[in-house]
Backbone as numpy.savetxt, mean C-alpha at the origin, in Angstrom:
# Nx Ny Nz CAx CAy CAz Cx Cy Cz
0.22 -27.41 30.12 -0.18 -26.66 30.16 0.24 -25.22 30.06
1.41 -25.19 30.61 2.47 -24.00 30.65 3.00 -24.11 29.32
3.68 -24.69 28.65 3.86 -24.72 27.42 2.62 -24.13 26.79
1.57 -24.25 26.51 0.44 -23.82 25.95 0.22 -22.36 26.06
0.41 -21.68 27.15 0.44 -20.30 27.65 1.35 -19.79 27.43
2.44 -20.20 27.17 3.85 -19.81 26.81 3.79 -19.65 25.54
3.32 -20.51 24.42 3.35 -20.23 23.22 1.77 -19.13 22.86
1.16 -19.06 23.59 0.24 -18.09 23.03 0.56 -16.74 23.40
1.49 -16.52 24.58 2.12 -15.41 24.63 3.02 -14.74 23.57
3.80 -16.06 23.09 4.84 -15.31 22.02 3.98 -15.24 20.57
2.79 -15.17 20.72 2.38 -14.80 19.08 2.32 -13.39 19.32
3.15 -12.94 18.44 3.07 -11.34 18.32 1.32 -10.62 18.46
1.07 -9.41 19.06 0.31 -8.42 18.80 0.68 -7.79 17.25
-0.39 -7.70 16.74 0.06 -7.20 15.11 -0.76 -6.02 15.15
-0.29 -4.71 14.87 -0.95 -3.83 14.85 -0.41 -2.80 13.28
-0.75 -1.73 12.96 -0.53 -1.28 12.06 -0.84 0.50 12.09
-0.06 1.36 11.10 -0.42 2.55 11.06 0.43 3.25 10.08
0.50 4.95 10.03 0.92 5.28 8.97 1.84 6.60 9.33
2.90 6.73 8.47 3.60 8.08 8.66 2.67 9.11 7.76
2.07 9.80 7.97 0.97 10.63 7.25 1.58 11.96 6.99
1.88 12.25 5.58 2.94 13.87 5.63 1.77 14.24 4.63
2.28 16.01 4.90 1.69 16.54 4.21 2.61 18.23 3.62
2.37 19.01 2.72 3.45 20.03 2.84 2.74 21.22 3.67
3.94 21.83 4.40 3.71 22.92 5.54 4.61 24.08 5.20
4.43 25.14 5.83 4.71 26.48 5.27 6.67 26.42 5.53
7.16 25.47 5.72 8.48 25.63 6.01 8.98 24.16 5.53
8.18 23.11 4.85 8.53 22.07 4.40 7.53 20.88 4.96
7.98 19.66 4.92 6.97 18.82 5.12 6.68 18.71 6.61
5.07 18.47 6.73 4.93 18.20 8.02 4.48 16.59 8.44
4.54 15.98 9.49 3.83 14.61 9.90 3.28 14.51 11.18
2.09 13.75 10.64 1.00 13.86 11.88 1.32 13.20 13.09
1.41 13.46 14.60 1.43 12.86 15.46 0.35 12.86 16.49
0.42 12.02 17.31 -1.02 12.02 18.29 -0.76 11.96 19.58
-1.41 12.19 20.33 -1.02 12.24 22.06 -2.05 11.50 22.35
-1.55 10.39 23.55 -2.66 9.63 24.22 -2.96 9.68 25.57
-3.71 10.33 26.09 -3.90 10.80 27.18 -3.64 9.71 28.52
-4.18 8.30 27.92 -3.82 7.12 29.03 -2.57 6.91 29.18
-1.64 7.18 28.30 -0.04 7.09 28.67 0.90 8.45 28.52
0.11 9.34 28.40 0.46 10.75 28.35 1.99 10.63 27.06
1.50 10.35 26.16 2.57 10.10 25.33 2.09 10.72 23.78
3.38 10.61 23.03 3.13 11.32 21.72 3.73 10.20 20.60
2.66 9.78 19.83 3.62 8.77 18.92 2.93 8.70 17.63
3.32 7.78 16.71 2.81 7.66 15.05 1.17 7.39 15.15
0.34 7.72 14.58 -0.94 7.13 14.89 -0.83 5.55 14.11
-1.72 4.50 14.87 -1.50 3.23 14.54 -2.77 2.88 15.51
-2.67 1.36 15.49 -3.98 0.40 15.93 -4.12 -0.84 15.86
-4.64 -1.96 16.56 -4.34 -2.94 16.29 -5.41 -3.25 15.23
-4.78 -4.67 15.00 -5.64 -4.98 13.40 -7.09 -5.92 13.99
-8.06 -5.80 13.49 -9.24 -6.44 14.16 -9.56 -8.08 13.64
-10.16 -8.65 13.81 -9.94 -10.20 13.44 -10.37 -10.65 11.92
-9.40 -10.81 11.29 -9.63 -11.21 9.84 -9.20 -9.47 8.96
-9.02 -8.78 9.67 -8.71 -7.53 8.91 -7.05 -7.65 8.01
-7.07 -7.32 7.15 -6.01 -6.97 6.34 -5.03 -5.51 7.11
-3.96 -5.95 6.81 -2.75 -4.87 7.54 -3.11 -3.40 7.25
-3.29 -3.42 5.49 -3.23 -2.06 4.76 -4.73 -1.57 5.05
-5.50 -2.38 5.00 -6.58 -1.65 5.71 -7.11 -1.38 7.06
-6.26 -2.15 8.11 -6.02 -1.38 9.36 -5.54 -0.32 9.32
-4.43 -0.31 8.92 -3.63 1.43 8.93 -4.36 2.10 8.56
-5.16 2.28 7.25 -5.96 3.49 6.76 -7.00 3.88 7.67
-7.94 2.61 8.39 -8.79 2.65 9.55 -8.30 3.59 10.92
-7.16 3.14 10.83 -6.69 3.46 12.15 -6.17 4.91 12.00
-5.41 4.96 11.06 -4.98 6.78 10.67 -6.61 7.41 11.04
-7.62 7.29 10.35 -8.58 7.80 9.97 -9.50 8.22 11.88
-9.18 6.91 12.33 -9.95 7.17 13.40 -9.45 7.80 14.71
-8.13 8.05 14.42 -7.25 8.42 15.55 -6.69 9.75 14.96
-6.88 10.29 14.25 -6.50 11.70 13.78 -7.87 12.27 12.69
-8.80 11.77 12.10 -9.62 12.01 11.40 -9.26 12.54 9.78
-7.73 12.16 9.44 -7.30 12.12 8.11 -7.70 11.29 7.27
-8.29 11.27 6.31 -8.63 10.09 5.20 -7.36 10.19 4.24
-6.49 9.42 4.17 -5.15 8.97 3.52 -5.52 7.57 3.02
-4.40 7.70 1.73 -4.12 6.96 0.83 -2.66 6.54 1.22
-2.46 4.95 0.85 -1.29 4.29 1.28 -0.20 4.69 -0.15
0.79 4.59 -0.10 2.18 4.91 -0.83 2.72 3.90 -0.70
3.84 3.61 -0.30 4.86 2.33 0.24 4.97 2.20 1.51
5.49 0.76 1.70 5.89 0.13 3.27 7.10 0.71 3.92
6.86 1.10 5.07 8.29 1.28 6.01 8.70 -0.07 6.96
9.44 0.61 7.44 10.27 -0.77 8.77 8.87 -0.80 9.51
9.04 -1.95 10.07 8.15 -2.25 11.06 8.54 -2.07 12.33
7.66 -1.61 13.64 8.46 -1.18 14.42 7.90 -2.72 15.66
9.20 -3.07 16.66 9.10 -4.29 17.22 9.49 -4.15 18.77
8.53 -4.46 19.47 8.87 -3.87 20.92 7.89 -4.68 22.01
8.44 -4.53 23.01 7.09 -5.47 23.87 6.30 -4.61 24.46
5.18 -4.68 24.67 3.88 -4.05 24.93 3.54 -4.46 26.10
3.71 -4.30 27.52 3.05 -5.12 28.76 3.64 -6.50 28.59
4.78 -6.59 28.39 5.22 -8.31 28.39 5.16 -8.96 27.13
4.56 -8.54 26.49 4.17 -8.97 25.09 4.62 -8.70 24.07
5.09 -9.36 22.87 5.56 -9.06 21.79 4.72 -8.09 20.61
5.13 -7.08 20.06 4.12 -6.25 19.41 4.83 -5.98 17.63
4.20 -6.14 16.78 4.80 -5.82 15.79 4.02 -4.61 15.32
4.40 -3.81 15.03 3.30 -2.53 13.68 3.82 -2.35 12.68
2.83 -2.35 11.39 3.73 -2.33 10.25 3.44 -1.14 9.92
4.15 0.18 9.33 3.72 1.35 9.35 3.88 1.18 7.51
3.19 2.40 6.95 2.99 2.85 5.61 3.26 4.46 5.61
4.04 4.77 4.59 3.69 6.18 4.53 2.50 6.41 3.46
1.89 7.49 3.84 0.65 7.91 3.36 0.33 9.24 2.99
-0.43 9.49 2.18 -0.43 11.08 1.80 -2.01 11.40 1.94
-2.28 12.55 2.29 -3.75 13.28 2.41 -5.02 13.32 1.89
-5.62 12.84 1.86 -6.78 13.08 0.50 -7.66 14.15 1.15
-8.09 13.95 2.42 -8.91 14.84 3.20 -8.85 15.08 4.41
-9.24 15.77 5.30 -9.11 15.73 6.78 -10.44 16.06 7.49
-11.16 15.11 7.93 -12.53 15.54 8.83 -12.00 16.22 10.18
-13.20 16.96 10.72 -12.91 17.53 11.68 -12.60 16.80 12.85
-11.35 17.09 14.06 -10.84 16.27 14.82 -12.08 16.28 16.33
-12.38 14.92 16.82 -12.89 14.98 18.08 -11.76 14.11 19.12
-11.38 15.22 19.91 -10.72 14.83 21.02 -11.51 13.57 22.05
-10.87 12.32 22.35 -11.27 11.34 22.86 -10.55 10.70 24.15
-10.60 9.41 24.13 -10.12 9.06 25.36 -8.84 8.42 24.98
-8.91 8.05 23.68 -7.69 6.99 23.27 -6.73 8.17 22.57
-7.30 9.67 21.61 -6.54 10.55 21.12 -7.09 11.66 21.82
-6.30 12.41 22.37 -6.97 14.00 22.83 -7.01 14.99 22.06
-5.17 14.79 21.32 -4.68 15.77 20.53 -3.95 15.20 19.24
-4.11 16.16 18.24 -3.28 16.04 17.15 -2.74 16.79 16.68
-1.21 16.74 16.42 -0.31 18.09 15.90 0.04 17.79 14.88
0.75 18.50 13.55 1.18 18.39 12.51 2.57 19.28 12.81
3.90 18.19 12.67 5.31 18.71 13.15 5.91 18.60 12.21
6.86 20.14 11.43 8.06 19.78 10.85 8.48 18.44 11.17
8.97 18.03 9.65 9.65 16.50 9.63 11.12 16.64 10.50
11.79 17.87 10.43 13.12 17.89 11.02 13.21 17.68 12.65
11.99 18.03 13.00 12.15 18.06 14.61 11.01 17.10 15.13
10.21 16.44 14.02 9.55 15.31 14.94 10.20 14.48 15.56
11.05 13.88 14.97 11.58 12.30 15.83 11.63 12.86 17.31
12.22 14.49 17.58 12.47 14.42 19.30 11.08 15.06 20.15
9.79 14.85 19.04 8.64 15.31 19.67 8.47 13.50 20.47
8.69 12.88 19.58 7.90 11.05 19.94 8.48 10.71 21.17
7.67 10.31 21.94 8.39 9.46 23.06 8.97 8.15 23.34
8.35 7.57 21.77 9.56 6.23 22.25 10.34 6.04 21.20
11.82 5.48 21.08 12.81 5.32 20.12 12.40 4.68 18.83
11.43 3.27 19.30 11.27 2.56 18.08 10.42 3.93 17.09
9.36 4.26 17.55 8.58 5.32 16.82 9.69 6.37 16.15
10.95 6.94 16.79 11.46 7.92 16.36 12.48 7.36 15.22
12.58 5.73 15.27 13.40 4.87 13.84 12.55 5.05 12.84
11.25 4.81 13.20 10.22 4.30 11.73 10.77 6.03 11.21
10.31 7.14 11.92 10.32 8.40 11.52 11.67 8.77 10.49
12.44 8.68 11.04 14.27 8.48 10.61 14.15 7.74 9.53
13.48 6.70 9.09 13.76 5.85 7.91 12.71 6.40 6.93
11.73 7.08 7.62 10.69 7.99 6.67 11.49 9.08 5.99
12.17 10.05 6.64 12.99 11.20 6.44 14.00 10.56 5.39
14.47 9.63 5.75 15.70 8.85 4.67 15.42 8.51 3.16
14.06 8.42 2.81 13.47 8.26 1.63 13.66 9.49 0.64
13.50 9.11 -0.27 13.50 10.39 -1.65 11.89 10.43 -1.50
11.85 11.90 -1.56 10.70 12.09 -1.37 9.57 11.67 -2.50
8.35 11.00 -2.37 7.36 10.14 -3.43 6.49 11.29 -3.70
6.63 11.61 -4.88 5.47 12.29 -5.51 4.21 11.49 -6.35
4.62 10.30 -6.69 3.73 9.51 -7.08 4.32 8.09 -6.87
2.88 7.22 -7.13 3.20 5.44 -7.33 2.64 4.87 -8.68
3.20 4.40 -8.99 2.55 3.24 -10.06 2.50 1.82 -9.35
1.14 0.97 -9.21 1.11 0.00 -8.88 1.00 -1.03 -10.02
1.65 -1.99 -10.33 2.07 -3.06 -11.12 1.30 -4.43 -10.73
0.41 -4.57 -11.11 -0.41 -5.85 -10.76 -0.24 -6.77 -11.92
-0.17 -8.14 -11.75 -0.69 -9.55 -12.56 -2.13 -9.91 -12.64
-2.41 -10.22 -13.80 -4.14 -10.42 -14.27 -4.00 -11.66 -13.45
-5.44 -11.59 -12.47 -6.23 -12.52 -11.92 -5.90 -13.99 -12.85
-5.81 -15.03 -12.54 -5.98 -16.46 -13.21 -6.65 -17.50 -12.65
-7.26 -18.24 -13.06 -8.11 -19.51 -12.07 -6.97 -19.99 -11.66
-7.09 -20.49 -10.30 -6.21 -21.61 -9.63 -5.80 -22.86 -10.63
-6.38 -23.27 -11.48 -6.06 -24.24 -12.42 -6.60 -24.02 -13.84
-5.90 -23.16 -14.54 -6.63 -22.96 -15.75 -7.32 -23.93 -16.67
-6.83 -25.16 -16.97 -7.36 -26.03 -17.69 -7.55 -25.41 -19.30
-8.00 -26.63 -19.96 -7.78 -26.22 -21.46 -8.69 -25.00 -22.00
-8.15 -24.24 -22.83 -9.22 -23.13 -23.34 -9.15 -23.06 -25.03
-9.95 -23.29 -25.76 -10.44 -23.54 -27.33 -9.89 -22.48 -28.34
-10.05 -20.92 -27.68 -9.76 -19.95 -28.14 -8.69 -19.28 -27.97
-8.37 -18.09 -28.88 -6.90 -17.58 -28.32 -6.73 -17.22 -26.98
-5.60 -17.09 -26.41 -5.39 -17.02 -25.16 -5.87 -15.70 -25.01
-5.53 -14.27 -25.68 -5.66 -12.89 -25.39 -7.40 -12.87 -24.98
-8.42 -13.92 -25.47 -9.74 -13.48 -25.21 -10.07 -14.24 -24.08
-9.10 -14.65 -23.59 -9.71 -16.01 -22.26 -10.12 -14.95 -21.09
-11.33 -15.56 -20.69 -11.61 -14.77 -19.43 -11.70 -15.23 -18.33
-11.94 -14.20 -17.22 -11.68 -15.22 -15.92 -12.81 -16.17 -15.39
-12.32 -17.12 -14.86 -13.61 -18.17 -14.42 -14.40 -17.67 -12.92
-14.75 -18.35 -12.06 -15.60 -17.82 -10.66 -14.47 -17.30 -10.02
-13.38 -18.42 -9.90 -12.20 -17.90 -8.92 -11.39 -16.88 -9.25
-11.16 -16.68 -10.38 -10.55 -15.51 -10.87 -11.14 -14.20 -10.53
-12.40 -14.35 -11.08 -13.32 -13.21 -10.86 -13.19 -12.65 -9.17
-13.44 -13.60 -8.53 -12.93 -13.64 -7.00 -11.95 -13.01 -6.53
-10.89 -13.28 -7.09 -9.49 -12.69 -6.90 -9.26 -10.98 -7.37
-10.10 -11.20 -8.34 -9.82 -9.88 -8.73 -10.50 -9.02 -7.88
-11.58 -9.15 -6.90 -12.62 -8.49 -6.14 -11.75 -8.09 -5.05
-11.39 -9.15 -4.35 -10.23 -9.25 -3.17 -9.07 -8.40 -3.46
-8.48 -8.39 -4.77 -7.70 -7.26 -5.18 -8.04 -6.14 -5.24
-9.14 -5.67 -5.93 -9.64 -4.37 -5.99 -10.06 -3.53 -4.51
-10.54 -4.88 -3.59 -10.65 -3.90 -2.06 -8.98 -3.33 -1.71
-8.07 -4.20 -2.02 -6.47 -3.60 -1.65 -6.06 -2.74 -2.26
-6.10 -2.58 -3.52 -5.92 -1.71 -4.41 -6.51 -0.28 -4.49
-7.78 -0.53 -3.72 -8.67 0.84 -3.60 -8.01 1.85 -2.72
-7.01 1.16 -1.44 -6.39 1.80 -0.35 -5.37 2.81 -0.52
-5.15 2.58 -1.57 -4.10 3.53 -2.54 -4.53 4.81 -3.40
-6.11 4.43 -3.52 -6.82 5.69 -4.08 -6.34 5.98 -5.23
-6.25 4.90 -6.49 -5.90 5.44 -7.72 -7.01 6.63 -8.52
-5.89 6.70 -9.26 -6.71 7.87 -10.33 -6.74 7.21 -11.94
-5.74 6.34 -11.98 -5.62 6.27 -13.31 -5.68 4.53 -13.50
-6.49 3.59 -14.32 -6.05 2.41 -14.62 -6.04 2.10 -16.24
-4.64 1.56 -16.04 -4.46 1.02 -17.57 -3.97 -0.57 -17.54
-4.34 -1.05 -18.82 -3.91 -2.59 -18.58 -3.68 -2.84 -20.27
-2.93 -3.93 -20.28 -2.92 -4.62 -21.61 -4.13 -5.34 -22.05
-4.01 -5.55 -23.47 -5.06 -5.90 -24.01 -5.84 -7.26 -23.74
-5.23 -8.38 -23.23 -5.69 -9.50 -22.98 -7.31 -9.19 -22.38
-7.83 -9.87 -22.20 -9.28 -9.98 -21.51 -9.11 -10.00 -20.05
-8.32 -11.04 -19.40 -8.08 -11.26 -18.10 -7.32 -10.08 -17.78
-6.92 -9.17 -18.43 -5.98 -7.87 -17.73 -7.28 -6.94 -17.77
-8.05 -6.67 -18.29 -9.26 -5.74 -18.21 -10.26 -6.31 -17.28
-10.30 -7.55 -17.28 -11.60 -7.81 -16.29 -10.96 -8.02 -14.68
-9.62 -8.04 -14.74 -8.52 -7.93 -13.14 -8.89 -6.71 -12.61
-9.25 -5.86 -13.51 -9.25 -4.19 -13.27 -10.65 -3.85 -12.93
-11.69 -4.72 -13.62 -12.98 -3.85 -13.66 -13.81 -3.75 -12.32
-13.68 -4.71 -11.12 -13.86 -4.43 -9.91 -13.53 -2.97 -9.17
-12.07 -3.23 -9.59 -12.00 -1.52 -9.24 -12.41 -0.46 -9.62
-11.99 -0.58 -11.37 -12.87 0.38 -11.99 -14.40 0.48 -11.37
-14.99 -0.03 -11.20 -16.52 0.10 -10.91 -16.40 0.79 -9.41
-15.69 0.66 -8.58 -15.50 0.85 -7.11 -15.28 2.19 -7.35
-14.37 2.63 -8.46 -13.75 4.03 -8.05 -14.18 4.88 -9.13
-15.50 4.22 -10.32 -16.02 5.16 -10.55 -14.70 5.18 -11.95
-13.98 4.87 -12.35 -12.94 5.13 -13.22 -12.86 4.37 -14.19
-12.23 4.88 -15.55 -12.49 4.18 -17.28 -11.16 3.31 -17.12
-10.91 2.08 -17.57 -9.74 1.61 -18.10 -9.49 1.74 -19.15
-8.18 2.24 -19.17 -7.23 2.58 -20.53 -6.71 1.33 -21.03
-7.07 0.65 -21.90 -6.31 -0.65 -22.74 -5.47 0.10 -23.70
-4.15 -0.52 -23.13 -3.01 0.38 -23.85 -1.94 -1.31 -24.46
-1.70 -1.48 -25.95 -1.35 -2.44 -26.29 0.36 -2.37 -26.01
1.13 -0.93 -25.61 2.08 -0.74 -25.07 2.68 -1.93 -23.58
1.61 -2.20 -23.04 1.98 -3.16 -21.89 1.66 -4.74 -22.76
1.34 -4.76 -23.33 1.67 -6.41 -24.26 2.62 -7.28 -23.82
2.65 -8.60 -24.38 3.53 -9.65 -23.87 4.37 -8.99 -25.32
5.71 -9.09 -25.13 6.67 -8.58 -26.23 6.95 -7.28 -26.49
6.57 -6.43 -25.74 6.82 -5.00 -25.85 8.04 -4.88 -25.73
9.07 -3.84 -26.63 10.18 -3.36 -25.92 10.33 -2.73 -24.87
11.07 -3.33 -23.43 11.37 -2.94 -22.70 11.31 -1.33 -22.09
12.01 -0.88 -22.96 12.35 0.84 -23.19 10.75 1.41 -23.39
9.86 0.91 -24.46 8.54 1.22 -24.39 7.74 0.90 -23.05
8.08 0.13 -22.59 6.98 0.12 -21.14 7.47 1.24 -20.18
8.86 1.02 -20.22 9.44 2.03 -19.23 8.95 3.62 -19.21
9.04 3.93 -20.92 8.56 5.53 -21.34 7.01 5.31 -20.62
6.21 4.55 -21.06 4.74 4.49 -20.63 4.62 4.80 -18.88
4.89 3.79 -18.54 5.18 4.07 -16.86 5.57 5.43 -16.26
6.63 5.86 -16.95 6.83 7.61 -16.41 5.65 8.34 -16.71
4.96 7.98 -18.16 3.89 9.02 -17.99 2.91 8.95 -17.24
2.60 7.46 -16.50 1.96 7.34 -15.62 2.02 8.10 -14.35
3.10 8.34 -14.22 3.91 8.61 -13.02 3.57 10.55 -13.05
2.97 10.74 -13.93 2.43 12.16 -13.51 1.22 12.26 -12.76
0.63 11.16 -12.36 -1.00 10.56 -11.40 -0.42 10.68 -9.93
-1.19 10.69 -9.40 -0.70 10.79 -7.89 -0.51 9.20 -7.75
-1.48 8.17 -8.16 -1.42 6.76 -8.08 -2.00 6.32 -9.24
-1.34 5.53 -10.15 -1.99 4.70 -11.18 -1.63 3.16 -11.28
-2.40 2.47 -11.58 -2.57 1.09 -11.78 -2.46 0.75 -12.89
-1.42 -0.39 -13.18 -1.11 -1.28 -14.30 -1.71 -2.49 -14.35
-2.27 -3.12 -15.07 -2.14 -4.69 -15.18 -1.51 -5.28 -16.39
-0.92 -5.97 -16.25 -0.17 -6.17 -17.68 0.16 -8.43 -17.43
0.60 -8.46 -18.31 0.96 -10.09 -18.47 1.99 -10.45 -17.67
2.56 -11.64 -17.54 3.48 -11.88 -16.28 4.89 -11.82 -16.97
4.50 -11.70 -18.22 6.24 -11.63 -18.86 6.81 -10.35 -19.17
5.78 -9.34 -18.80 5.94 -8.45 -18.88 6.77 -7.57 -17.58
8.00 -7.44 -17.41 8.59 -7.00 -16.35 8.67 -5.26 -16.30
7.75 -4.94 -14.76 8.16 -3.48 -14.76 9.29 -3.03 -14.98
9.97 -1.81 -15.33 11.08 -0.94 -15.00 11.42 -0.51 -13.20
12.88 -1.17 -13.34 13.15 -0.84 -11.85 12.95 -2.34 -11.15
12.21 -3.22 -11.35 12.30 -4.71 -10.90 12.70 -5.63 -11.65
14.08 -6.58 -10.95 14.77 -7.16 -11.45 14.00 -8.55 -11.85
14.33 -8.98 -13.00 13.84 -10.19 -14.01 13.34 -11.37 -12.74
14.43 -11.27 -11.87 14.72 -12.16 -10.67 13.38 -12.40 -10.17
12.96 -10.89 -9.65 11.72 -10.90 -8.88 10.17 -11.41 -9.39
10.32 -11.62 -10.51 8.96 -12.01 -11.33 8.17 -13.06 -10.87
8.89 -13.86 -9.92 7.91 -15.19 -9.15 7.77 -14.77 -7.89
7.90 -13.64 -7.34 7.11 -13.05 -6.28 5.88 -13.13 -6.46
5.10 -13.35 -5.43 3.70 -13.83 -5.39 2.77 -12.56 -4.44
2.02 -11.84 -4.82 1.31 -11.19 -3.88 -0.32 -11.74 -3.32
-0.94 -11.38 -2.78 -2.20 -11.81 -2.36 -2.88 -11.67 -3.82
-4.10 -13.03 -3.75 -5.05 -13.10 -4.60 -4.19 -14.05 -6.20
-2.89 -14.36 -5.77 -2.33 -15.67 -6.61 -1.63 -14.57 -8.01
-1.31 -13.13 -7.92 -0.94 -12.27 -8.86 0.27 -11.44 -8.03
1.26 -11.91 -8.83 2.52 -11.01 -8.65 2.23 -9.28 -8.85
3.08 -8.48 -8.07 2.83 -7.03 -8.18 3.65 -6.64 -7.48
4.01 -5.20 -7.57 4.80 -4.23 -7.12 4.57 -2.66 -6.87
4.84 -2.06 -6.01 4.72 -0.35 -6.01 5.39 0.08 -6.27
5.74 1.06 -7.60 6.88 1.84 -8.01 6.74 3.05 -7.74
7.41 3.40 -6.57 7.63 4.99 -6.48 8.68 5.61 -7.11
8.13 7.13 -7.27 8.53 7.94 -8.03 8.76 9.33 -7.74
10.15 9.91 -7.71 10.18 11.19 -7.33 10.34 11.88 -8.72
9.27 12.68 -8.75 9.04 13.43 -10.23 9.12 12.30 -11.60
9.63 12.34 -12.22 9.76 11.31 -13.65 10.52 10.28 -13.16
11.34 10.41 -12.05 12.24 9.04 -11.76 11.77 8.57 -10.89
11.94 7.13 -11.21 11.79 5.72 -10.11 12.72 5.78 -9.53
12.37 5.83 -7.91 13.52 5.68 -6.73 13.40 4.44 -6.03
12.39 3.52 -6.26 11.98 2.49 -5.32 11.04 1.41 -5.91
10.98 0.12 -5.87 10.15 -0.38 -6.08 9.82 -1.72 -4.68
8.65 -2.02 -4.63 8.34 -2.91 -3.37 7.00 -3.75 -3.57
7.13 -5.10 -3.00 6.28 -6.00 -3.23 5.07 -5.35 -2.86
4.06 -5.89 -3.66 2.45 -5.59 -2.79 2.37 -6.61 -1.69
1.76 -6.22 -0.60 1.46 -6.95 0.32 0.88 -7.97 0.28
1.30 -9.44 0.84 0.60 -10.18 0.56 -1.03 -10.44 1.39
């Protein structure tokens, strides 16, 4: 029985939050919260609900604690520490501000401050929060992201009598596309682009319906396209705050090593987040599992 208790105690508490940034009079400002129960200043975060995905928890907690409606950009380092003697892991994400609702002080958070980035780490109470903020400060400024996803596909494709480009998704593929749409919506995309195959269009269809966005079909993302052409197209998409590209598995996004093509994200589709500073790619990250 004691072994069971120890095993349960070793399972980390999982939480998620964000470094939420906005332009200020003197440069970038980040959002910090004060918790009256502990009389501390920290980054906005909170525990995952049962069955909740990390990204959804991060966006929800930031809004609940600060009133900020935020969109996810790229992952940051996770904070690992003991909370009341139990291991805790908080996964943080860089976030951009979409809108700010009126803040109402409560028992969990009674004050919100926007602090200039250079001095924000000194305001934070805990070293693990300051480490996360320093990791954010070390990143190149992220002006946009391009989300690159693989088309959803049946778990067991089976025979298909017609040409591969017109092959549709089966019920399993459509279900994976709907789950992928829920995840991608947290990035608040404003542009959806895909290759010509029907499965690429169908993969983005639930996201397009949810966000009331058109799907732009672009042959430049078809299998066999010159990588230089693909890279040029992606650079044009980086003019949007967040764009989504769905392309066949053989097309490798710019900035991602060919060996990374076997990485798999949730819903059976490999994918990456491509970060940009202006027209220049500055990093690539696998989409969360």
